[in-house]
CSV table of C-alpha atoms in Angstrom, one decimal:
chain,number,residue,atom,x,y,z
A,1,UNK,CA,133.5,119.5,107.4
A,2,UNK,CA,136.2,119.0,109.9
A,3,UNK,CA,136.3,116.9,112.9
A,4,UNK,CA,136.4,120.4,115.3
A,5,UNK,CA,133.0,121.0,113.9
A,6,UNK,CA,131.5,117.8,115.6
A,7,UNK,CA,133.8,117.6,118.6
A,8,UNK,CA,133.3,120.8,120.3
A,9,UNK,CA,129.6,120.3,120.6
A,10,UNK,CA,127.4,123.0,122.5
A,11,UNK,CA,124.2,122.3,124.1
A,12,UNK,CA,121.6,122.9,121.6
A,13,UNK,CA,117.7,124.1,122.3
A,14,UNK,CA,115.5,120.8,122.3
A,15,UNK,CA,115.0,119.6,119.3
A,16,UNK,CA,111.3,118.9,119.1
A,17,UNK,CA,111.2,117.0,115.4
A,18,UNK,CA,113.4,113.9,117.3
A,19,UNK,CA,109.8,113.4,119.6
A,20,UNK,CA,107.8,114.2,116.3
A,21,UNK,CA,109.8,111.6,114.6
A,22,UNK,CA,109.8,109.3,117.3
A,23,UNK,CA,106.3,109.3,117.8
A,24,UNK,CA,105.2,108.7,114.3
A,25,UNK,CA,107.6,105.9,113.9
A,26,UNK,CA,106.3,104.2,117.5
A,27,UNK,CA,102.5,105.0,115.9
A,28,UNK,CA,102.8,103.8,112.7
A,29,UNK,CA,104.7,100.7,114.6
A,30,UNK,CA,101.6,99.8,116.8
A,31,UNK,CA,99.4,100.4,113.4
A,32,UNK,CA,101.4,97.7,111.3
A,33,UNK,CA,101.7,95.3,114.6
A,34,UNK,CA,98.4,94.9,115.4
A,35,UNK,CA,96.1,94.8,112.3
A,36,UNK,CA,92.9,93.1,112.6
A,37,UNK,CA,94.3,90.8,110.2
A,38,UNK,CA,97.7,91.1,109.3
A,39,UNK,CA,97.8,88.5,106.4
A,40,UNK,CA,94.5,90.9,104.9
A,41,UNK,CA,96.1,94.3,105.7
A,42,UNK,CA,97.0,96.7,102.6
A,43,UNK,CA,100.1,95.9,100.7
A,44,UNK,CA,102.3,98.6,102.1
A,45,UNK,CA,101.0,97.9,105.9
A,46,UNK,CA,102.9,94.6,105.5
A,47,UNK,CA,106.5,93.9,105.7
A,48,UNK,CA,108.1,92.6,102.2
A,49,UNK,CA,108.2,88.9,102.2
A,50,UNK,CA,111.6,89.0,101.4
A,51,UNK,CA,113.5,91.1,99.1
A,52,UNK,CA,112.1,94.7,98.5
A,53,UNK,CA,110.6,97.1,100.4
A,54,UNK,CA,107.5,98.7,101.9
A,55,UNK,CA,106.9,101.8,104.1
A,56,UNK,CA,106.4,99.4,107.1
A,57,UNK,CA,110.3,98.1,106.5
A,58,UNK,CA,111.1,101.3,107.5
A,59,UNK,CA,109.4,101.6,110.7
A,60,UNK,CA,112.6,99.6,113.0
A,61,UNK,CA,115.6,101.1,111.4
A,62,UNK,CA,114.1,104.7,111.8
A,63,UNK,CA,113.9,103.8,115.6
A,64,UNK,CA,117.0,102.7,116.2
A,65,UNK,CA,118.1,106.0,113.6
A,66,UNK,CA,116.7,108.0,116.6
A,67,UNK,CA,118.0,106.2,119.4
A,68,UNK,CA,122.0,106.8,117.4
A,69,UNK,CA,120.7,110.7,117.6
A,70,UNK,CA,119.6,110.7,121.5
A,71,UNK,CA,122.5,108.7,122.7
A,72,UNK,CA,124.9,111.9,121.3
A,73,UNK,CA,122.2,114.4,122.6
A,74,UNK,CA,121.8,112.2,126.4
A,75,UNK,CA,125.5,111.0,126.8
A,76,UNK,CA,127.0,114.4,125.1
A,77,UNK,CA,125.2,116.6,127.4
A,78,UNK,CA,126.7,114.7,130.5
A,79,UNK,CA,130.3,114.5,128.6
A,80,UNK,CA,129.7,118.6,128.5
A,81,UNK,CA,129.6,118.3,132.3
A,82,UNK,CA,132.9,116.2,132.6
A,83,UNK,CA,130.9,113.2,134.0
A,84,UNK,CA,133.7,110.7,134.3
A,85,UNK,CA,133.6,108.1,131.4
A,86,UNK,CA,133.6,105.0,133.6
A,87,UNK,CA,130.6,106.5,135.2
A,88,UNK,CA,128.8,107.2,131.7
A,89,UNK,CA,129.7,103.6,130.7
A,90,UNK,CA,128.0,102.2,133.6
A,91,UNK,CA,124.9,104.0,132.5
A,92,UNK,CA,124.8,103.1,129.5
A,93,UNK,CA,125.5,99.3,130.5
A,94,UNK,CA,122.7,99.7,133.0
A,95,UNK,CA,120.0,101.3,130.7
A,96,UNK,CA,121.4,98.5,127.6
A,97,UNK,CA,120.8,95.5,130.0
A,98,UNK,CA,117.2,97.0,131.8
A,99,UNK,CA,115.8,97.5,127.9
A,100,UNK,CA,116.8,93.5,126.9
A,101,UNK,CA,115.2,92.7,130.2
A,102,UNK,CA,112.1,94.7,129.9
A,103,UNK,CA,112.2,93.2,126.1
A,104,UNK,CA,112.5,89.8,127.1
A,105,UNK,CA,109.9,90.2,130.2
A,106,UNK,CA,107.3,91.6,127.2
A,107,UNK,CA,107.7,88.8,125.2
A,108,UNK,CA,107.0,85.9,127.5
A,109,UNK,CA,104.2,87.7,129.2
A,110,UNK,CA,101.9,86.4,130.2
A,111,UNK,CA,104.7,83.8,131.5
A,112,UNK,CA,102.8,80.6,130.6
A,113,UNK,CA,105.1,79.4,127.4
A,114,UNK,CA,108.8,80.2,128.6
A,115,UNK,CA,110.1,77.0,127.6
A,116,UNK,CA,109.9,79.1,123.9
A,117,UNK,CA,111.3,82.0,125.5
A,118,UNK,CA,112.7,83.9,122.5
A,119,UNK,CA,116.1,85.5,123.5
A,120,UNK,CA,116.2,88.1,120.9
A,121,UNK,CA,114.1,90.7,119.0
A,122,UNK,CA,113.3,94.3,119.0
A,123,UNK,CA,114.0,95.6,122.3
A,124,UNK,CA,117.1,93.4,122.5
A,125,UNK,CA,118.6,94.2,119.4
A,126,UNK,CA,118.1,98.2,120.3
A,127,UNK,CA,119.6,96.7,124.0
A,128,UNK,CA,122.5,96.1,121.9
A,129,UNK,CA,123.1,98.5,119.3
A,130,UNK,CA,122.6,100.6,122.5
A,131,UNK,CA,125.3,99.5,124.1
A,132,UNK,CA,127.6,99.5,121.0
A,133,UNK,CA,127.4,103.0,120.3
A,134,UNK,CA,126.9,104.4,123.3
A,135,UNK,CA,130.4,102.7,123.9
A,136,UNK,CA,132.2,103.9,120.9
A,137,UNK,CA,130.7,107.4,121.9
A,138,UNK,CA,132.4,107.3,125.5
A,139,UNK,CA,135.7,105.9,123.6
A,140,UNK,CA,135.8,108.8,121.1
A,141,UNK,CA,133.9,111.8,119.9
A,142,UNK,CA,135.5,111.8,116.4
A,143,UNK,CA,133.2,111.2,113.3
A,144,UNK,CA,135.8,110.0,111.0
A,145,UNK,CA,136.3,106.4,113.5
A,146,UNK,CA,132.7,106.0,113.2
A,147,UNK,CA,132.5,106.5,109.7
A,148,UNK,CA,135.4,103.8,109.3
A,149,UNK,CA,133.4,101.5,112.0
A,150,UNK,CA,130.1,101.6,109.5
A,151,UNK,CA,131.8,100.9,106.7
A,152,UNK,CA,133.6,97.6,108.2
A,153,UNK,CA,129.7,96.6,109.8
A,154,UNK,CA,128.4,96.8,106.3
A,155,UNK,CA,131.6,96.0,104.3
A,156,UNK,CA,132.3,92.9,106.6
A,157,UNK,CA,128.5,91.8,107.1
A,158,UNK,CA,128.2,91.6,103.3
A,159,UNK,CA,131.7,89.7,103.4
A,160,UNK,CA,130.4,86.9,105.7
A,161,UNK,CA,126.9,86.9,103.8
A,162,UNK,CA,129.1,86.6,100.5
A,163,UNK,CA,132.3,84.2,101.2
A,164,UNK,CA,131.9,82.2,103.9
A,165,UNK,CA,130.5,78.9,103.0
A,166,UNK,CA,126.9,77.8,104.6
A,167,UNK,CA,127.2,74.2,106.8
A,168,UNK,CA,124.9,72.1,104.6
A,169,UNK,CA,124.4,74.5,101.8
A,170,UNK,CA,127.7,75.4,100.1
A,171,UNK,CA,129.0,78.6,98.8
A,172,UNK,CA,126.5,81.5,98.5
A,173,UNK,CA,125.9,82.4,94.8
A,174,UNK,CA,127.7,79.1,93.7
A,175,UNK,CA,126.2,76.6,95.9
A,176,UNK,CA,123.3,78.4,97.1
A,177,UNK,CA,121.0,81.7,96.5
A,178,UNK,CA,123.2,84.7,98.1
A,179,UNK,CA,119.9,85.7,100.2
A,180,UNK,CA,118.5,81.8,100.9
A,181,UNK,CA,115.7,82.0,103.1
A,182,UNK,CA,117.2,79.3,105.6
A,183,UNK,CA,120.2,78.7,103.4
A,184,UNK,CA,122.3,81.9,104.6
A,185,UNK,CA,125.3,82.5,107.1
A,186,UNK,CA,123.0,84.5,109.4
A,187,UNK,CA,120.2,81.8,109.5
A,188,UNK,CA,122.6,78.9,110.3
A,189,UNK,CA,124.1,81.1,113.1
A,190,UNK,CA,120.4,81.3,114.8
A,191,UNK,CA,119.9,77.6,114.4
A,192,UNK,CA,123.4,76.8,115.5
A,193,UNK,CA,122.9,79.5,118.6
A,194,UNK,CA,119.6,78.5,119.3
A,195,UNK,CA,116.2,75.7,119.4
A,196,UNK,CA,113.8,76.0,116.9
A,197,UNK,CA,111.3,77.2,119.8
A,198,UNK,CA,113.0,80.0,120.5
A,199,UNK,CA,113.3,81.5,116.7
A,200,UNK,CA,110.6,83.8,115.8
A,201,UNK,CA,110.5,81.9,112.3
A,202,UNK,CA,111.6,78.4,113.5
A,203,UNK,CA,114.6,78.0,111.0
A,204,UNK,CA,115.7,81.8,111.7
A,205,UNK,CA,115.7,85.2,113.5
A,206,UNK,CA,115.0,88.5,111.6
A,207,UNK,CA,116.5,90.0,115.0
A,208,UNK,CA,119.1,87.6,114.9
A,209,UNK,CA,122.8,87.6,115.9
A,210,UNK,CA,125.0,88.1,113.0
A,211,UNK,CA,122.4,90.9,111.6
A,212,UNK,CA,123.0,92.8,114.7
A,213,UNK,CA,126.3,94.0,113.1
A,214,UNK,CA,124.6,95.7,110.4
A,215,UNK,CA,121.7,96.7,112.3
A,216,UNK,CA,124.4,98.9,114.7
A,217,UNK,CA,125.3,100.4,111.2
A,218,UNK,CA,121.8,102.0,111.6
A,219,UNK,CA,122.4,103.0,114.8
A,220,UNK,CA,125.8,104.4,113.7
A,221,UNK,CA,124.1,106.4,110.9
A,222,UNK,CA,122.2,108.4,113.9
A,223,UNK,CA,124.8,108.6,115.4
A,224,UNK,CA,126.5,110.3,112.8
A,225,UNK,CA,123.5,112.6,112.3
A,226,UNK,CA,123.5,113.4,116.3
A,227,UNK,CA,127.0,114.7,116.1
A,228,UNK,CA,126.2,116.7,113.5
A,229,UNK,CA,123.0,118.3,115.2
A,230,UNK,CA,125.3,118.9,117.9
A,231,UNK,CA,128.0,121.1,116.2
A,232,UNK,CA,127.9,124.7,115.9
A,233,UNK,CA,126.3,124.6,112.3
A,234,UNK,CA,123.0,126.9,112.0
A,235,UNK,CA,119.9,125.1,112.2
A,236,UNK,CA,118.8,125.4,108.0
A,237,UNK,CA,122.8,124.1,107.4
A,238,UNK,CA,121.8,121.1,109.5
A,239,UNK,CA,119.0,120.4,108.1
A,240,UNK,CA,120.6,120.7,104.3
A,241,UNK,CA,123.5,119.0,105.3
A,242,UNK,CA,121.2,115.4,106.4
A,243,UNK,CA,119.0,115.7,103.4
A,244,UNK,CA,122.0,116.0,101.4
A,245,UNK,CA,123.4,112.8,103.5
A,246,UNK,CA,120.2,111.1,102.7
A,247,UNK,CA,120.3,111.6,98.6
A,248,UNK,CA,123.9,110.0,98.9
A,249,UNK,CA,123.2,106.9,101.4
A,250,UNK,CA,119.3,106.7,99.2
A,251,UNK,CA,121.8,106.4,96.2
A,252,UNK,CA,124.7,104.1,97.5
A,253,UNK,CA,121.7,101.9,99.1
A,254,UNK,CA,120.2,101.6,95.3
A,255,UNK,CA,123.1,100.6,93.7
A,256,UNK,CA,124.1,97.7,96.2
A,257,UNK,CA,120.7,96.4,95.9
A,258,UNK,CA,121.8,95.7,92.5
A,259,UNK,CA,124.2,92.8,94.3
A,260,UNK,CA,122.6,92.8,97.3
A,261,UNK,CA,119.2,93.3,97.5
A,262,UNK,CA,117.4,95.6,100.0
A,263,UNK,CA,115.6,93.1,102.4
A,264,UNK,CA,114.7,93.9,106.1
A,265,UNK,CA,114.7,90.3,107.4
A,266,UNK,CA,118.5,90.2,106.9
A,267,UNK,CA,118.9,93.6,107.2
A,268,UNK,CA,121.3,93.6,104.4
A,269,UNK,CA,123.5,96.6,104.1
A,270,UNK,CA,121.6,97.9,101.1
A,271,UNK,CA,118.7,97.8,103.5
A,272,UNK,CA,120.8,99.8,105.9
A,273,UNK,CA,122.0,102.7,103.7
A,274,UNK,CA,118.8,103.1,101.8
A,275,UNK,CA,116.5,102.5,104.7
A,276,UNK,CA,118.8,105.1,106.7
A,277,UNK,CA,118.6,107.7,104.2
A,278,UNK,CA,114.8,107.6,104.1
A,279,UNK,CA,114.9,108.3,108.1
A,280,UNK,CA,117.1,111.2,107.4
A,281,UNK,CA,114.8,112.5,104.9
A,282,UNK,CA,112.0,112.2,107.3
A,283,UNK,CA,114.3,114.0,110.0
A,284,UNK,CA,115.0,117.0,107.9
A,285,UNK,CA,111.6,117.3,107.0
A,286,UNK,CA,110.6,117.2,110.0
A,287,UNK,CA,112.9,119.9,111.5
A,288,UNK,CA,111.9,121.7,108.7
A,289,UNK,CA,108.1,121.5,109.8
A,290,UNK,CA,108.5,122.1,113.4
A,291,UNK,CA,112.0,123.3,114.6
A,292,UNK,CA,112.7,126.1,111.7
A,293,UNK,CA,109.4,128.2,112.7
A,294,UNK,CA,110.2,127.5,116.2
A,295,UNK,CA,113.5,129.7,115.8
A,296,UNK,CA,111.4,132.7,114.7
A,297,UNK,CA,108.3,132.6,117.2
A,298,UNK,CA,107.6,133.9,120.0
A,299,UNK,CA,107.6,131.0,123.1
A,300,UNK,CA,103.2,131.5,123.5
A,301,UNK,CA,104.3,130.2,120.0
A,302,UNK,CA,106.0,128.4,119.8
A,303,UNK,CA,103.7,126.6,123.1
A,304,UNK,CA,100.6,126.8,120.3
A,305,UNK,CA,102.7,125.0,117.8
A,306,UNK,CA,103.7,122.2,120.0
A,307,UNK,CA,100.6,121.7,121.1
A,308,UNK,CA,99.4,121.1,117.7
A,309,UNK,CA,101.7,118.6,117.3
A,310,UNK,CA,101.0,117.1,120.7
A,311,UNK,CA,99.1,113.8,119.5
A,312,UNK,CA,102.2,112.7,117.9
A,313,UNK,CA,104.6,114.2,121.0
A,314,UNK,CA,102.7,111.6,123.1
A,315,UNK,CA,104.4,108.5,121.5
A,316,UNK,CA,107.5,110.1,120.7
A,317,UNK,CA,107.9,110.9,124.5
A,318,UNK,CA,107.4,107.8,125.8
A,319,UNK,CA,108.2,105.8,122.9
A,320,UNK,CA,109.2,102.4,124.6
A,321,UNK,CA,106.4,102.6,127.3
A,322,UNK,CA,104.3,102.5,124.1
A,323,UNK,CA,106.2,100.2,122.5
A,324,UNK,CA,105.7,97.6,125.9
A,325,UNK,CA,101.9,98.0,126.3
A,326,UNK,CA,100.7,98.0,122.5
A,327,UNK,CA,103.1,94.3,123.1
A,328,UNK,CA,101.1,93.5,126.4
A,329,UNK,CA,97.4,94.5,125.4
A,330,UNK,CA,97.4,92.1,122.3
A,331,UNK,CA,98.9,89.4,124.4
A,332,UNK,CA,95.9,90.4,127.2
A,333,UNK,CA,93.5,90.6,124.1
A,334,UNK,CA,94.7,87.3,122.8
A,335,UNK,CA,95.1,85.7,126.5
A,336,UNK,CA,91.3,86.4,127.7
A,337,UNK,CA,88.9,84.4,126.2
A,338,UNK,CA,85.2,84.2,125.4
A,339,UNK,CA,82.9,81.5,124.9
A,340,UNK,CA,86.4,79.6,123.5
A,341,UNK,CA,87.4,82.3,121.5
A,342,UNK,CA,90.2,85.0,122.4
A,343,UNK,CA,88.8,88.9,123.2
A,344,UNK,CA,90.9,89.4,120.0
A,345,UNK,CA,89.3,87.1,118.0
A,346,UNK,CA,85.6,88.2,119.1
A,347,UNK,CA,86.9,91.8,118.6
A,348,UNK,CA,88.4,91.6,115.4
A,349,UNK,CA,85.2,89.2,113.5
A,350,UNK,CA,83.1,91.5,114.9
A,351,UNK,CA,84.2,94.5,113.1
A,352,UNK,CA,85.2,92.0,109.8
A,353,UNK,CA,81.3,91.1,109.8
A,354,UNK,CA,80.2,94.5,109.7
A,355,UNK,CA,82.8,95.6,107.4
A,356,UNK,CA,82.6,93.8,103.4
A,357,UNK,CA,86.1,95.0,102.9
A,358,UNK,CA,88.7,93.0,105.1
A,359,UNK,CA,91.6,95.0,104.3
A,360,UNK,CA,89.8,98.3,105.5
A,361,UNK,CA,88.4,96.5,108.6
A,362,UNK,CA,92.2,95.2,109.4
A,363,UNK,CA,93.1,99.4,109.0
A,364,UNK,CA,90.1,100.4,111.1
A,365,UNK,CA,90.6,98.1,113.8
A,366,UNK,CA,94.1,98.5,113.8
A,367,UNK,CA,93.5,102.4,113.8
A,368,UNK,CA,91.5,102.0,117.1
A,369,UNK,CA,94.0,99.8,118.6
A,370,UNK,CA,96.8,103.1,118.3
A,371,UNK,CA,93.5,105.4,119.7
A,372,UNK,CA,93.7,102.7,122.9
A,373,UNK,CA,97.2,103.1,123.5
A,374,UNK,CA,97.4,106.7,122.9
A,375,UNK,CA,94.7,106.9,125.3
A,376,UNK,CA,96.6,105.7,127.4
A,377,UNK,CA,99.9,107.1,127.2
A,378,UNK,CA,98.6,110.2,127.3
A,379,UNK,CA,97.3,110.4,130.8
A,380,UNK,CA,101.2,110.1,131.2
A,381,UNK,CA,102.0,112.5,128.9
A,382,UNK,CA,99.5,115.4,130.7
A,383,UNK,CA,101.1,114.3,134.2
A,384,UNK,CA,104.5,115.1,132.6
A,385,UNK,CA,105.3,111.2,133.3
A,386,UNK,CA,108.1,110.0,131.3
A,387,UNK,CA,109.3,106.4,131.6
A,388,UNK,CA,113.1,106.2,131.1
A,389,UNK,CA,115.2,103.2,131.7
């Protein structure tokens, strides 16, 4: 494939399987957030402890996949249009530093603990990778420069993970484990950056600094796939093309787990290739479900077909106006209390009394939680509201 092939882009149909995508990922999010019980919920409802995997590992680096893809699909539309760079950059700067706020804002609310005001986390790490790619797609539209750029964020973040001795630990693998819990490069940073009070896990971040640089390899990988939606390729090529992409980064992402295993919380760069290639798979399949029959229907169609698919278009069209309030009702839930106990408390042991099996009463009341928030979200969906910052 040469570089012509993703430069001169063209200004594609909208691609519904991105919303489809996006809206599973943000539903499936809420679903593995707010369990009744998270410590009772089903096995693969949980994030791994530490090394491995579960589907619910895969649930962040498939959103920051998609926001790699939109960023070529927002930005490229405007570079179509000759926007002037400086102009785009400022955009993007503005929209990077109004997500971190936004993040930051949901995670202190209600406001009444901000002395352990946690500076990063989900919204700030997208805030970043955001900005980071966004950037590097203003700079250059070439694939082969980001191609180089994700192999020095994995290359070099397994580097500094590998050889650079630990303050108080030693070397990794001679000193100390390769993936210590607390006894790692990345962990250190955190607790070097940052008071205990302000970690999500006291002694370290799995949002933290130095995993950031992988973590834009993830957004790098969409970005990737974005350029190569946007070339002149037809629309079954595409989709081979990123389910062939997949197998190889699936593959690669194996065989580094054999030195460095897959693990979310440090976003390792085995986690980024093989967690990657799983969001591709789930692209293609996607644009294999909904954007293929699309290209032979009619558009009262093609209008039926999307309408079909409209409970999961709800999310995936206001993904991080979902994200926000599934954050602030369980912080409402957990704030309000009853005879001493929180709303969310009274809530939950109520359906756990009724309900003999704990783990199914975690997925049933986490089920209803979605229902709420889709409920919501959808009276902006049928107003054609949709929240961009």
């Amino acid at each position: 494939m040469t570089e012509q092939a993703l430069g001169d882009i063209q200004r594609p149909s909208r691609l519904l399987s991105i919303d489809l995508l996006r809206g599973l990922t943000i539903g499936f999010m809420i679903l593995v957030n707010d369990a009744g019980s998270e410590r009772d919920a089903y096995a693969p409802l949980q994030h791994a402890w530490w090394n491995g995997f579960t589907p619910t590992d895969l649930v962040f680096p498939t959103f920051l996949f998609l926001v790699g893809i939109t960023t070529v699909l927002s930005l490229g539309s405007r570079m179509d249009r000759n926007v002037p760079r400086m102009t785009l950059f400022w955009s993007v700067l503005r929209r990077a530093v109004l997500i971190y706020v936004v993040g930051i804002l949901a995670s202190t609310f209600p406001f009444t603990h901000l002395a352990g005001m946690r500076f990063v986390g989900v919204l700030p790490r997208i805030a970043l990778c955001y900005l980071i790619v966004g950037s590097l797609l203003l700079i250059s539209k070439s694939w082969k420069d980001k191609v180089v750029i994700l192999a020095a964020c994995l290359i070099g973040y397994w580097a500094l993970l590998r050889f650079v001795p630990v303050p108080g630990y030693g070397v990794p693998t001679h000193d100390v484990p390769l993936l210590d819990r607390d006894g790692n490069l990345a962990a250190w940073l955190d607790r070097w950056m940052f008071a205990p009070q302000h970690l999500y896990e006291r002694t370290r971040d799995p949002e933290g600094l130095l995993s950031t640089i992988p973590a834009v390899g993830t957004a790098l990988l969409g970005l990737l796939t974005g350029l190569f939606l946007r070339s002149q390729h037809a629309l079954r090529t595409k989709i081979m093309g990123i389910a062939g992409a997949a197998t190889v980064s699936i593959l690669l992402g194996l065989l580094w787990n054999i030195t460095l295993p897959i693990n979310k919380k440090m976003w390792t760069s085995s986690y980024v290739l093989f967690a990657g290639g799983l969001s591709m798979l789930l692209l293609a399949a996607c644009m294999t479900l909904i954007d293929i029959p699309a290209e032979r229907e009619s558009k009262l169609q093609r209008s039926a077909r999307s309408r079909f698919f409209t409970p999961f278009l709800v999310f995936g069209t206001n993904a991080i106006a979902a994200y926000v309030l599934a954050d602030l009702l369980e912080e409402i839930l957990s704030t309000i209390h009853i005879a001493g106990h929180s709303l969310h408390h009274v809530l939950w042991y109520a359906l756990r009394n009724a309900i003999p099996d704990i783990a199914f009463a975690s997925l049933l009341y986490a089920l209803a939680y979605v229902f709420v928030c889709w409920l919501i979200i959808y009276q902006l969906y049928r107003r054609k509201i949709f929240l961009k910052l």
